[in-house]
Amino acid sequence: MKRHFCLDIGGSFIKLGIGKDDSLAEVDAVPTPASYDVFLARTVDTLMAGGLQADDRVGISIAGSIDADNGSIHAAQLPFLANVGFAPELGSALTARLGEPLHAEIAVENDADCFAMAEAHFGVGQGFDNLFAIILGTGVGGAQVYHGQLLRGYAGTAGEWGHGPFIQKQDPSMPGYVPQFACACGQKGCINTIGGARGLEALHAAAGNPLADSRKIVDGWSDGDPACSATIASYVSVLSDALALTLNITGAQIVPVGGGLSSASDLLSVIDGEVRRKTLQARNKPMVIEGQTGQNGGLWGIHAQLLSEAP
Ligand SMILES: [Zn+2]
């Protein structure tokens, strides 16, 4: 069994874990540099310091979308990766240090895909053959794992339940009004515009409330504050509509949740109740539940992906 050198690259840290079989140990975490040259050099140094050899496999979980055609990476927090061939250049730089090329290609996967693989193989998705993982973080992400393998779909877009004009025009004078905010994808009314922490805050502000942090809104709802409760009611209503539809389409049996809002257990349990009420064939146990791989979902996920690719 080969060793897997797993990198989790985000806007703040580059984490390295070394995985083998069913185990994985986090061995290093270094700050993410702001320029590409330093970033590439630091990634190489981190792998070499971990003891990388040419017959080890290297996999990367990254917070961004990966172009299915040319492998370029578009990540809001890593803008310097947009026009470079990061994986091939990392491979060349490692060849120079190792004295020979890596024996296998470097795998690069998006962090939501990695979270789904982590939960399917090592988290709450164990024992289920059809899983739909969601991220309720800054925005909304998702990915489906079927019989242990990621579903990729056309141009790698499978699982992107957060996009598309789902929120319809409503009467702004009516209670529960949810505006059609513009989304970074170019559409208006995507679940991504209200489903994450920034979306929840935008929804709260659009109802005429002062700007408040998403945690304060969730806490206010728990304490019975009327304004926060109204915001959460709108939020849960629209989010659960979209998620129930997604589960009807995918037939997924379990929905592990990652991202900052996943730790709001009361909120998750209300979302779960609504989703199961709206789904055609719901399980009689909670489906929408907090993932178990948490902060290290990226490392466990890319390890799981490399395991799934093993001959
Ligand atoms: Zn969108």
PDB file of C-alpha atoms and ligand atoms in Angstrom:
ATOM      1  CA  MET A   1       0.000   0.000   0.000  1.00  0.00           C
ATOM      2  CA  LYS A   2       1.433   3.350  -1.057  1.00  0.00           C
ATOM      3  CA  ARG A   3       1.679   6.306   1.294  1.00  0.00           C
ATOM      4  CA  HIS A   4      -0.574   9.222   0.426  1.00  0.00           C
ATOM      5  CA  PHE A   5       0.852  12.719   0.908  1.00  0.00           C
ATOM      6  CA  CYS A   6      -2.361  14.700   1.318  1.00  0.00           C
ATOM      7  CA  LEU A   7      -2.416  18.478   1.090  1.00  0.00           C
ATOM      8  CA  ASP A   8      -5.354  20.615   2.157  1.00  0.00           C
ATOM      9  CA  ILE A   9      -4.859  24.061   0.650  1.00  0.00           C
ATOM     10  CA  GLY A  10      -6.998  26.949   1.824  1.00  0.00           C
ATOM     11  CA  GLY A  11      -6.685  30.723   1.969  1.00  0.00           C
ATOM     12  CA  SER A  12      -5.003  30.639   5.400  1.00  0.00           C
ATOM     13  CA  PHE A  13      -3.077  27.369   5.683  1.00  0.00           C
ATOM     14  CA  ILE A  14      -1.459  24.589   3.699  1.00  0.00           C
ATOM     15  CA  LYS A  15      -1.935  21.403   5.741  1.00  0.00           C
ATOM     16  CA  LEU A  16      -0.082  18.159   5.137  1.00  0.00           C
ATOM     17  CA  GLY A  17      -1.288  14.766   6.289  1.00  0.00           C
ATOM     18  CA  ILE A  18       0.224  11.371   5.512  1.00  0.00           C
ATOM     19  CA  GLY A  19      -2.318   8.634   4.986  1.00  0.00           C
ATOM     20  CA  LYS A  20      -1.982   4.881   4.661  1.00  0.00           C
ATOM     21  CA  ASP A  21      -4.810   2.350   4.577  1.00  0.00           C
ATOM     22  CA  ASP A  22      -7.474   3.537   7.039  1.00  0.00           C
ATOM     23  CA  SER A  23      -5.224   5.893   8.959  1.00  0.00           C
ATOM     24  CA  LEU A  24      -4.078   9.448   8.442  1.00  0.00           C
ATOM     25  CA  ALA A  25      -1.864  11.703  10.552  1.00  0.00           C
ATOM     26  CA  GLU A  26      -1.682  15.461  10.165  1.00  0.00           C
ATOM     27  CA  VAL A  27       2.028  16.280  10.140  1.00  0.00           C
ATOM     28  CA  ASP A  28       2.344  19.969   9.244  1.00  0.00           C
ATOM     29  CA  ALA A  29       0.450  23.211   8.712  1.00  0.00           C
ATOM     30  CA  VAL A  30       2.119  26.292   7.249  1.00  0.00           C
ATOM     31  CA  PRO A  31       0.627  29.712   6.368  1.00  0.00           C
ATOM     32  CA  THR A  32      -0.520  30.089   2.758  1.00  0.00           C
ATOM     33  CA  PRO A  33       1.748  32.632   1.000  1.00  0.00           C
ATOM     34  CA  ALA A  34       0.203  35.436  -1.049  1.00  0.00           C
ATOM     35  CA  SER A  35       2.347  35.082  -4.187  1.00  0.00           C
ATOM     36  CA  TYR A  36       2.518  32.118  -6.536  1.00  0.00           C
ATOM     37  CA  ASP A  37       6.298  31.605  -6.562  1.00  0.00           C
ATOM     38  CA  VAL A  38       6.504  31.505  -2.766  1.00  0.00           C
ATOM     39  CA  PHE A  39       3.357  29.344  -2.631  1.00  0.00           C
ATOM     40  CA  LEU A  40       4.832  26.769  -5.044  1.00  0.00           C
ATOM     41  CA  ALA A  41       8.161  26.703  -3.182  1.00  0.00           C
ATOM     42  CA  ARG A  42       6.471  26.335   0.208  1.00  0.00           C
ATOM     43  CA  THR A  43       4.276  23.490  -1.035  1.00  0.00           C
ATOM     44  CA  VAL A  44       7.362  21.663  -2.344  1.00  0.00           C
ATOM     45  CA  ASP A  45       9.272  22.303   0.916  1.00  0.00           C
ATOM     46  CA  THR A  46       6.356  21.032   3.012  1.00  0.00           C
ATOM     47  CA  LEU A  47       6.130  17.784   1.016  1.00  0.00           C
ATOM     48  CA  MET A  48       9.903  17.233   1.062  1.00  0.00           C
ATOM     49  CA  ALA A  49      10.113  17.961   4.818  1.00  0.00           C
ATOM     50  CA  GLY A  50       7.419  15.297   5.293  1.00  0.00           C
ATOM     51  CA  GLY A  51       9.757  12.741   3.659  1.00  0.00           C
ATOM     52  CA  LEU A  52       8.138  12.446   0.231  1.00  0.00           C
ATOM     53  CA  GLN A  53       9.558   9.783  -2.089  1.00  0.00           C
ATOM     54  CA  ALA A  54       8.891   9.271  -5.794  1.00  0.00           C
ATOM     55  CA  ASP A  55       6.652   6.227  -5.288  1.00  0.00           C
ATOM     56  CA  ASP A  56       4.358   8.020  -2.801  1.00  0.00           C
ATOM     57  CA  ARG A  57       1.112   9.467  -4.123  1.00  0.00           C
ATOM     58  CA  VAL A  58       0.361  13.175  -3.809  1.00  0.00           C
ATOM     59  CA  GLY A  59      -3.208  14.467  -3.580  1.00  0.00           C
ATOM     60  CA  ILE A  60      -4.523  17.973  -3.053  1.00  0.00           C
ATOM     61  CA  SER A  61      -7.827  19.213  -1.649  1.00  0.00           C
ATOM     62  CA  ILE A  62      -8.316  22.845  -2.589  1.00  0.00           C
ATOM     63  CA  ALA A  63     -10.939  25.474  -1.773  1.00  0.00           C
ATOM     64  CA  GLY A  64     -11.881  26.329  -5.343  1.00  0.00           C
ATOM     65  CA  SER A  65     -13.301  24.999  -8.579  1.00  0.00           C
ATOM     66  CA  ILE A  66     -11.131  22.964 -10.907  1.00  0.00           C
ATOM     67  CA  ASP A  67     -11.577  23.431 -14.659  1.00  0.00           C
ATOM     68  CA  ALA A  68     -12.464  19.998 -16.052  1.00  0.00           C
ATOM     69  CA  ASP A  69     -10.769  20.820 -19.406  1.00  0.00           C
ATOM     70  CA  ASN A  70      -7.383  22.245 -18.472  1.00  0.00           C
ATOM     71  CA  GLY A  71      -7.048  21.655 -14.726  1.00  0.00           C
ATOM     72  CA  SER A  72      -6.728  25.362 -13.882  1.00  0.00           C
ATOM     73  CA  ILE A  73      -7.957  26.284 -10.406  1.00  0.00           C
ATOM     74  CA  HIS A  74     -10.307  29.149  -9.625  1.00  0.00           C
ATOM     75  CA  ALA A  75     -10.301  29.961  -5.933  1.00  0.00           C
ATOM     76  CA  ALA A  76     -11.425  33.287  -4.480  1.00  0.00           C
ATOM     77  CA  GLN A  77      -8.809  33.106  -1.730  1.00  0.00           C
ATOM     78  CA  LEU A  78      -6.011  31.885  -4.040  1.00  0.00           C
ATOM     79  CA  PRO A  79      -6.361  34.212  -7.070  1.00  0.00           C
ATOM     80  CA  PHE A  80      -2.773  33.564  -8.218  1.00  0.00           C
ATOM     81  CA  LEU A  81      -3.750  29.999  -9.247  1.00  0.00           C
ATOM     82  CA  ALA A  82      -6.191  31.133 -11.962  1.00  0.00           C
ATOM     83  CA  ASN A  83      -3.795  31.161 -14.916  1.00  0.00           C
ATOM     84  CA  VAL A  84      -1.130  28.660 -13.960  1.00  0.00           C
ATOM     85  CA  GLY A  85      -0.846  24.893 -14.317  1.00  0.00           C
ATOM     86  CA  PHE A  86      -0.314  24.305 -10.607  1.00  0.00           C
ATOM     87  CA  ALA A  87      -0.329  20.481 -10.536  1.00  0.00           C
ATOM     88  CA  PRO A  88       2.101  20.028 -13.483  1.00  0.00           C
ATOM     89  CA  GLU A  89       4.396  22.764 -12.147  1.00  0.00           C
ATOM     90  CA  LEU A  90       4.353  21.187  -8.684  1.00  0.00           C
ATOM     91  CA  GLY A  91       5.202  17.860 -10.349  1.00  0.00           C
ATOM     92  CA  SER A  92       8.190  19.397 -12.185  1.00  0.00           C
ATOM     93  CA  ALA A  93       9.468  21.129  -9.055  1.00  0.00           C
ATOM     94  CA  LEU A  94       9.230  17.846  -7.114  1.00  0.00           C
ATOM     95  CA  THR A  95      11.049  15.982  -9.900  1.00  0.00           C
ATOM     96  CA  ALA A  96      13.941  18.441  -9.541  1.00  0.00           C
ATOM     97  CA  ARG A  97      14.148  17.786  -5.804  1.00  0.00           C
ATOM     98  CA  LEU A  98      13.579  14.010  -5.920  1.00  0.00           C
ATOM     99  CA  GLY A  99      15.861  13.359  -8.916  1.00  0.00           C
ATOM    100  CA  GLU A 100      13.060  11.452 -10.691  1.00  0.00           C
ATOM    101  CA  PRO A 101       9.386  12.082 -11.500  1.00  0.00           C
ATOM    102  CA  LEU A 102       6.613  10.994  -9.155  1.00  0.00           C
ATOM    103  CA  HIS A 103       5.450   7.556 -10.296  1.00  0.00           C
ATOM    104  CA  ALA A 104       1.790   8.652 -10.363  1.00  0.00           C
ATOM    105  CA  GLU A 105      -0.047  11.807 -11.340  1.00  0.00           C
ATOM    106  CA  ILE A 106      -0.895  14.397  -8.678  1.00  0.00           C
ATOM    107  CA  ALA A 107      -4.641  14.341  -7.911  1.00  0.00           C
ATOM    108  CA  VAL A 108      -6.409  17.666  -7.326  1.00  0.00           C
ATOM    109  CA  GLU A 109      -9.972  17.787  -6.008  1.00  0.00           C
ATOM    110  CA  ASN A 110     -12.292  20.526  -4.830  1.00  0.00           C
ATOM    111  CA  ASP A 111     -12.836  20.742  -1.067  1.00  0.00           C
ATOM    112  CA  ALA A 112     -16.568  19.943  -1.195  1.00  0.00           C
ATOM    113  CA  ASP A 113     -15.805  16.796  -3.210  1.00  0.00           C
ATOM    114  CA  CYS A 114     -13.142  15.885  -0.654  1.00  0.00           C
ATOM    115  CA  PHE A 115     -15.536  16.452   2.252  1.00  0.00           C
ATOM    116  CA  ALA A 116     -18.054  14.115   0.590  1.00  0.00           C
ATOM    117  CA  MET A 117     -15.407  11.410   0.071  1.00  0.00           C
ATOM    118  CA  ALA A 118     -14.160  11.852   3.651  1.00  0.00           C
ATOM    119  CA  GLU A 119     -17.655  11.380   5.068  1.00  0.00           C
ATOM    120  CA  ALA A 120     -18.471   8.478   2.742  1.00  0.00           C
ATOM    121  CA  HIS A 121     -15.347   6.522   3.675  1.00  0.00           C
ATOM    122  CA  PHE A 122     -14.500   7.672   7.209  1.00  0.00           C
ATOM    123  CA  GLY A 123     -17.463   9.689   8.550  1.00  0.00           C
ATOM    124  CA  VAL A 124     -21.238   9.567   8.975  1.00  0.00           C
ATOM    125  CA  GLY A 125     -21.708   8.197   5.446  1.00  0.00           C
ATOM    126  CA  GLN A 126     -20.093   4.835   6.252  1.00  0.00           C
ATOM    127  CA  GLY A 127     -22.568   2.068   5.509  1.00  0.00           C
ATOM    128  CA  PHE A 128     -24.537   4.127   2.947  1.00  0.00           C
ATOM    129  CA  ASP A 129     -23.999   3.633  -0.772  1.00  0.00           C
ATOM    130  CA  ASN A 130     -25.515   6.970  -1.871  1.00  0.00           C
ATOM    131  CA  LEU A 131     -24.502  10.134  -0.064  1.00  0.00           C
ATOM    132  CA  PHE A 132     -25.037  13.819  -0.786  1.00  0.00           C
ATOM    133  CA  ALA A 133     -22.720  16.022   1.264  1.00  0.00           C
ATOM    134  CA  ILE A 134     -23.358  19.723   1.660  1.00  0.00           C
ATOM    135  CA  ILE A 135     -21.222  22.610   2.837  1.00  0.00           C
ATOM    136  CA  LEU A 136     -22.953  25.432   4.685  1.00  0.00           C
ATOM    137  CA  GLY A 137     -19.897  27.642   5.004  1.00  0.00           C
ATOM    138  CA  THR A 138     -19.338  31.131   3.673  1.00  0.00           C
ATOM    139  CA  GLY A 139     -21.531  29.998   0.768  1.00  0.00           C
ATOM    140  CA  VAL A 140     -23.041  26.643  -0.223  1.00  0.00           C
ATOM    141  CA  GLY A 141     -21.364  23.619  -1.810  1.00  0.00           C
ATOM    142  CA  GLY A 142     -22.224  20.005  -2.427  1.00  0.00           C
ATOM    143  CA  ALA A 143     -21.042  16.702  -3.840  1.00  0.00           C
ATOM    144  CA  GLN A 144     -22.427  13.212  -4.338  1.00  0.00           C
ATOM    145  CA  VAL A 145     -20.665   9.929  -3.687  1.00  0.00           C
ATOM    146  CA  TYR A 146     -22.227   6.793  -5.140  1.00  0.00           C
ATOM    147  CA  HIS A 147     -20.859   3.362  -4.205  1.00  0.00           C
ATOM    148  CA  GLY A 148     -17.708   4.988  -2.881  1.00  0.00           C
ATOM    149  CA  GLN A 149     -16.932   7.060  -5.991  1.00  0.00           C
ATOM    150  CA  LEU A 150     -17.401  10.761  -6.654  1.00  0.00           C
ATOM    151  CA  LEU A 151     -20.010  11.609  -9.268  1.00  0.00           C
ATOM    152  CA  ARG A 152     -18.520  14.275 -11.505  1.00  0.00           C
ATOM    153  CA  GLY A 153     -21.074  14.879 -14.255  1.00  0.00           C
ATOM    154  CA  TYR A 154     -20.926  17.352 -17.097  1.00  0.00           C
ATOM    155  CA  ALA A 155     -17.904  19.670 -16.717  1.00  0.00           C
ATOM    156  CA  GLY A 156     -17.518  18.455 -13.142  1.00  0.00           C
ATOM    157  CA  THR A 157     -20.698  20.232 -12.036  1.00  0.00           C
ATOM    158  CA  ALA A 158     -22.488  17.273 -10.404  1.00  0.00           C
ATOM    159  CA  GLY A 159     -23.518  18.132  -6.861  1.00  0.00           C
ATOM    160  CA  GLU A 160     -23.654  21.908  -7.351  1.00  0.00           C
ATOM    161  CA  TRP A 161     -27.111  22.217  -5.787  1.00  0.00           C
ATOM    162  CA  GLY A 162     -26.279  25.764  -4.633  1.00  0.00           C
ATOM    163  CA  HIS A 163     -26.635  27.316  -8.090  1.00  0.00           C
ATOM    164  CA  GLY A 164     -29.485  28.066 -10.457  1.00  0.00           C
ATOM    165  CA  PRO A 165     -32.375  30.550 -10.136  1.00  0.00           C
ATOM    166  CA  PHE A 166     -34.243  28.659  -7.426  1.00  0.00           C
ATOM    167  CA  ILE A 167     -35.644  31.557  -5.397  1.00  0.00           C
ATOM    168  CA  GLN A 168     -38.648  32.924  -7.263  1.00  0.00           C
ATOM    169  CA  LYS A 169     -40.075  36.425  -7.324  1.00  0.00           C
ATOM    170  CA  GLN A 170     -42.196  37.088  -4.270  1.00  0.00           C
ATOM    171  CA  ASP A 171     -44.133  40.039  -2.962  1.00  0.00           C
ATOM    172  CA  PRO A 172     -41.719  42.121  -0.835  1.00  0.00           C
ATOM    173  CA  SER A 173     -44.634  43.246   1.331  1.00  0.00           C
ATOM    174  CA  MET A 174     -45.475  39.692   2.396  1.00  0.00           C
ATOM    175  CA  PRO A 175     -43.976  37.924   5.445  1.00  0.00           C
ATOM    176  CA  GLY A 176     -41.195  35.472   4.659  1.00  0.00           C
ATOM    177  CA  TYR A 177     -40.039  37.462   1.627  1.00  0.00           C
ATOM    178  CA  VAL A 178     -36.740  36.159   0.260  1.00  0.00           C
ATOM    179  CA  PRO A 179     -34.999  38.479  -2.215  1.00  0.00           C
ATOM    180  CA  GLN A 180     -33.366  37.245  -5.418  1.00  0.00           C
ATOM    181  CA  PHE A 181     -29.783  38.227  -4.641  1.00  0.00           C
ATOM    182  CA  ALA A 182     -27.191  38.197  -7.434  1.00  0.00           C
ATOM    183  CA  CYS A 183     -24.824  35.212  -7.239  1.00  0.00           C
ATOM    184  CA  ALA A 184     -21.133  35.127  -8.186  1.00  0.00           C
ATOM    185  CA  CYS A 185     -22.017  32.500 -10.840  1.00  0.00           C
ATOM    186  CA  GLY A 186     -23.958  35.122 -12.829  1.00  0.00           C
ATOM    187  CA  GLN A 187     -27.481  33.969 -11.940  1.00  0.00           C
ATOM    188  CA  LYS A 188     -29.909  35.551  -9.498  1.00  0.00           C
ATOM    189  CA  GLY A 189     -31.735  33.694  -6.748  1.00  0.00           C
ATOM    190  CA  CYS A 190     -29.241  30.857  -6.176  1.00  0.00           C
ATOM    191  CA  ILE A 191     -29.439  28.964  -2.869  1.00  0.00           C
ATOM    192  CA  ASN A 192     -25.777  29.907  -2.565  1.00  0.00           C
ATOM    193  CA  THR A 193     -26.878  33.532  -2.028  1.00  0.00           C
ATOM    194  CA  ILE A 194     -28.801  32.732   1.176  1.00  0.00           C
ATOM    195  CA  GLY A 195     -27.664  29.275   2.332  1.00  0.00           C
ATOM    196  CA  GLY A 196     -24.242  30.051   3.818  1.00  0.00           C
ATOM    197  CA  ALA A 197     -23.210  32.379   6.623  1.00  0.00           C
ATOM    198  CA  ARG A 198     -22.944  35.448   4.350  1.00  0.00           C
ATOM    199  CA  GLY A 199     -26.317  34.607   2.806  1.00  0.00           C
ATOM    200  CA  LEU A 200     -28.022  34.275   6.176  1.00  0.00           C
ATOM    201  CA  GLU A 201     -26.616  37.673   7.130  1.00  0.00           C
ATOM    202  CA  ALA A 202     -27.805  39.202   3.818  1.00  0.00           C
ATOM    203  CA  LEU A 203     -31.271  37.737   4.322  1.00  0.00           C
ATOM    204  CA  HIS A 204     -31.436  39.211   7.834  1.00  0.00           C
ATOM    205  CA  ALA A 205     -30.309  42.651   6.618  1.00  0.00           C
ATOM    206  CA  ALA A 206     -32.747  42.616   3.680  1.00  0.00           C
ATOM    207  CA  ALA A 207     -35.616  42.307   6.171  1.00  0.00           C
ATOM    208  CA  GLY A 208     -34.596  45.698   7.555  1.00  0.00           C
ATOM    209  CA  ASN A 209     -32.495  44.465  10.481  1.00  0.00           C
ATOM    210  CA  PRO A 210     -29.060  45.862  11.352  1.00  0.00           C
ATOM    211  CA  LEU A 211     -26.114  43.863   9.980  1.00  0.00           C
ATOM    212  CA  ALA A 212     -25.467  40.912  12.292  1.00  0.00           C
ATOM    213  CA  ASP A 213     -23.035  37.998  12.304  1.00  0.00           C
ATOM    214  CA  SER A 214     -24.581  34.632  11.306  1.00  0.00           C
ATOM    215  CA  ARG A 215     -23.825  33.169  14.755  1.00  0.00           C
ATOM    216  CA  LYS A 216     -25.671  36.052  16.425  1.00  0.00           C
ATOM    217  CA  ILE A 217     -28.695  35.405  14.199  1.00  0.00           C
ATOM    218  CA  VAL A 218     -28.701  31.692  15.088  1.00  0.00           C
ATOM    219  CA  ASP A 219     -28.237  32.517  18.795  1.00  0.00           C
ATOM    220  CA  GLY A 220     -31.039  35.114  18.622  1.00  0.00           C
ATOM    221  CA  TRP A 221     -33.330  32.507  17.085  1.00  0.00           C
ATOM    222  CA  SER A 222     -32.467  30.047  19.888  1.00  0.00           C
ATOM    223  CA  ASP A 223     -33.285  32.772  22.439  1.00  0.00           C
ATOM    224  CA  GLY A 224     -36.645  33.508  20.801  1.00  0.00           C
ATOM    225  CA  ASP A 225     -35.787  36.910  19.290  1.00  0.00           C
ATOM    226  CA  PRO A 226     -38.631  37.682  16.812  1.00  0.00           C
ATOM    227  CA  ALA A 227     -36.480  39.266  14.062  1.00  0.00           C
ATOM    228  CA  CYS A 228     -33.901  36.436  14.136  1.00  0.00           C
ATOM    229  CA  SER A 229     -36.700  33.860  14.243  1.00  0.00           C
ATOM    230  CA  ALA A 230     -38.326  35.380  11.145  1.00  0.00           C
ATOM    231  CA  THR A 231     -34.999  35.295   9.281  1.00  0.00           C
ATOM    232  CA  ILE A 232     -34.333  31.661  10.251  1.00  0.00           C
ATOM    233  CA  ALA A 233     -37.891  30.671   9.246  1.00  0.00           C
ATOM    234  CA  SER A 234     -37.337  32.114   5.733  1.00  0.00           C
ATOM    235  CA  TYR A 235     -33.882  30.577   5.562  1.00  0.00           C
ATOM    236  CA  VAL A 236     -35.013  27.086   6.578  1.00  0.00           C
ATOM    237  CA  SER A 237     -38.030  27.218   4.280  1.00  0.00           C
ATOM    238  CA  VAL A 238     -36.085  27.986   1.088  1.00  0.00           C
ATOM    239  CA  LEU A 239     -33.015  25.912   1.945  1.00  0.00           C
ATOM    240  CA  SER A 240     -35.098  22.827   2.740  1.00  0.00           C
ATOM    241  CA  ASP A 241     -37.117  23.236  -0.495  1.00  0.00           C
ATOM    242  CA  ALA A 242     -33.914  23.090  -2.534  1.00  0.00           C
ATOM    243  CA  LEU A 243     -32.385  20.278  -0.515  1.00  0.00           C
ATOM    244  CA  ALA A 244     -35.543  18.136  -0.621  1.00  0.00           C
ATOM    245  CA  LEU A 245     -35.638  18.509  -4.406  1.00  0.00           C
ATOM    246  CA  THR A 246     -31.963  17.578  -4.557  1.00  0.00           C
ATOM    247  CA  LEU A 247     -32.607  14.418  -2.514  1.00  0.00           C
ATOM    248  CA  ASN A 248     -35.532  13.448  -4.733  1.00  0.00           C
ATOM    249  CA  ILE A 249     -33.242  13.737  -7.764  1.00  0.00           C
ATOM    250  CA  THR A 250     -30.184  12.016  -6.298  1.00  0.00           C
ATOM    251  CA  GLY A 251     -31.932   9.464  -4.084  1.00  0.00           C
ATOM    252  CA  ALA A 252     -29.233  10.063  -1.478  1.00  0.00           C
ATOM    253  CA  GLN A 253     -29.761   8.354   1.890  1.00  0.00           C
ATOM    254  CA  ILE A 254     -27.662  10.637   4.062  1.00  0.00           C
ATOM    255  CA  VAL A 255     -26.562  14.285   3.985  1.00  0.00           C
ATOM    256  CA  PRO A 256     -23.404  15.033   5.983  1.00  0.00           C
ATOM    257  CA  VAL A 257     -23.038  18.763   6.584  1.00  0.00           C
ATOM    258  CA  GLY A 258     -19.746  20.644   6.730  1.00  0.00           C
ATOM    259  CA  GLY A 259     -18.782  24.316   6.971  1.00  0.00           C
ATOM    260  CA  GLY A 260     -19.223  26.836   9.777  1.00  0.00           C
ATOM    261  CA  LEU A 261     -23.000  26.480  10.125  1.00  0.00           C
ATOM    262  CA  SER A 262     -22.740  22.683  10.499  1.00  0.00           C
ATOM    263  CA  SER A 263     -21.971  23.065  14.209  1.00  0.00           C
ATOM    264  CA  ALA A 264     -25.335  24.822  14.824  1.00  0.00           C
ATOM    265  CA  SER A 265     -26.966  21.546  15.870  1.00  0.00           C
ATOM    266  CA  ASP A 266     -30.449  22.953  16.624  1.00  0.00           C
ATOM    267  CA  LEU A 267     -30.553  24.635  13.221  1.00  0.00           C
ATOM    268  CA  LEU A 268     -29.462  21.428  11.475  1.00  0.00           C
ATOM    269  CA  SER A 269     -32.136  19.464  13.242  1.00  0.00           C
ATOM    270  CA  VAL A 270     -34.857  21.904  12.083  1.00  0.00           C
ATOM    271  CA  ILE A 271     -33.517  21.775   8.507  1.00  0.00           C
ATOM    272  CA  ASP A 272     -33.477  17.967   8.726  1.00  0.00           C
ATOM    273  CA  GLY A 273     -37.110  17.855   9.887  1.00  0.00           C
ATOM    274  CA  GLU A 274     -38.255  20.101   7.038  1.00  0.00           C
ATOM    275  CA  VAL A 275     -36.232  18.218   4.419  1.00  0.00           C
ATOM    276  CA  ARG A 276     -37.647  14.867   5.524  1.00  0.00           C
ATOM    277  CA  ARG A 277     -41.177  16.323   5.522  1.00  0.00           C
ATOM    278  CA  LYS A 278     -40.731  17.573   1.940  1.00  0.00           C
ATOM    279  CA  THR A 279     -38.879  14.566   0.496  1.00  0.00           C
ATOM    280  CA  LEU A 280     -40.753  11.885  -1.407  1.00  0.00           C
ATOM    281  CA  GLN A 281     -39.188   8.939   0.438  1.00  0.00           C
ATOM    282  CA  ALA A 282     -37.441  10.101   3.575  1.00  0.00           C
ATOM    283  CA  ARG A 283     -35.572   7.853   5.954  1.00  0.00           C
ATOM    284  CA  ASN A 284     -37.201   7.538   9.345  1.00  0.00           C
ATOM    285  CA  LYS A 285     -33.958   8.675  10.994  1.00  0.00           C
ATOM    286  CA  PRO A 286     -32.163  12.014  10.689  1.00  0.00           C
ATOM    287  CA  MET A 287     -30.654  12.489   7.214  1.00  0.00           C
ATOM    288  CA  VAL A 288     -29.131  15.971   7.477  1.00  0.00           C
ATOM    289  CA  ILE A 289     -26.442  15.611  10.114  1.00  0.00           C
ATOM    290  CA  GLU A 290     -23.122  17.208  11.012  1.00  0.00           C
ATOM    291  CA  GLY A 291     -20.123  15.505   9.409  1.00  0.00           C
ATOM    292  CA  GLN A 292     -17.498  13.830  11.574  1.00  0.00           C
ATOM    293  CA  THR A 293     -14.315  14.709   9.695  1.00  0.00           C
ATOM    294  CA  GLY A 294     -14.684  18.456  10.390  1.00  0.00           C
ATOM    295  CA  GLN A 295     -11.536  20.545  10.123  1.00  0.00           C
ATOM    296  CA  ASN A 296      -9.588  17.675   8.557  1.00  0.00           C
ATOM    297  CA  GLY A 297     -12.251  16.744   5.977  1.00  0.00           C
ATOM    298  CA  GLY A 298      -9.957  17.910   3.167  1.00  0.00           C
ATOM    299  CA  LEU A 299      -7.088  15.653   4.249  1.00  0.00           C
ATOM    300  CA  TRP A 300      -9.293  12.613   4.904  1.00  0.00           C
ATOM    301  CA  GLY A 301     -11.171  13.265   1.664  1.00  0.00           C
ATOM    302  CA  ILE A 302      -8.188  13.395  -0.648  1.00  0.00           C
ATOM    303  CA  HIS A 303      -6.826  10.304   1.143  1.00  0.00           C
ATOM    304  CA  ALA A 304     -10.156   8.550   0.435  1.00  0.00           C
ATOM    305  CA  GLN A 305     -10.017   9.688  -3.196  1.00  0.00           C
ATOM    306  CA  LEU A 306      -6.501   8.270  -3.633  1.00  0.00           C
ATOM    307  CA  LEU A 307      -7.614   5.013  -1.953  1.00  0.00           C
ATOM    308  CA  SER A 308     -10.536   4.817  -4.415  1.00  0.00           C
ATOM    309  CA  GLU A 309      -8.123   5.265  -7.345  1.00  0.00           C
ATOM    310  CA  ALA A 310      -5.754   2.543  -6.134  1.00  0.00           C
ATOM    311  CA  PRO A 311      -5.562  -0.413  -8.533  1.00  0.00           C
TER     312      PRO A 311
HETATM  313 ZN    ZN B   1     -25.106  30.849  -8.349  1.00  0.00          ZN
END
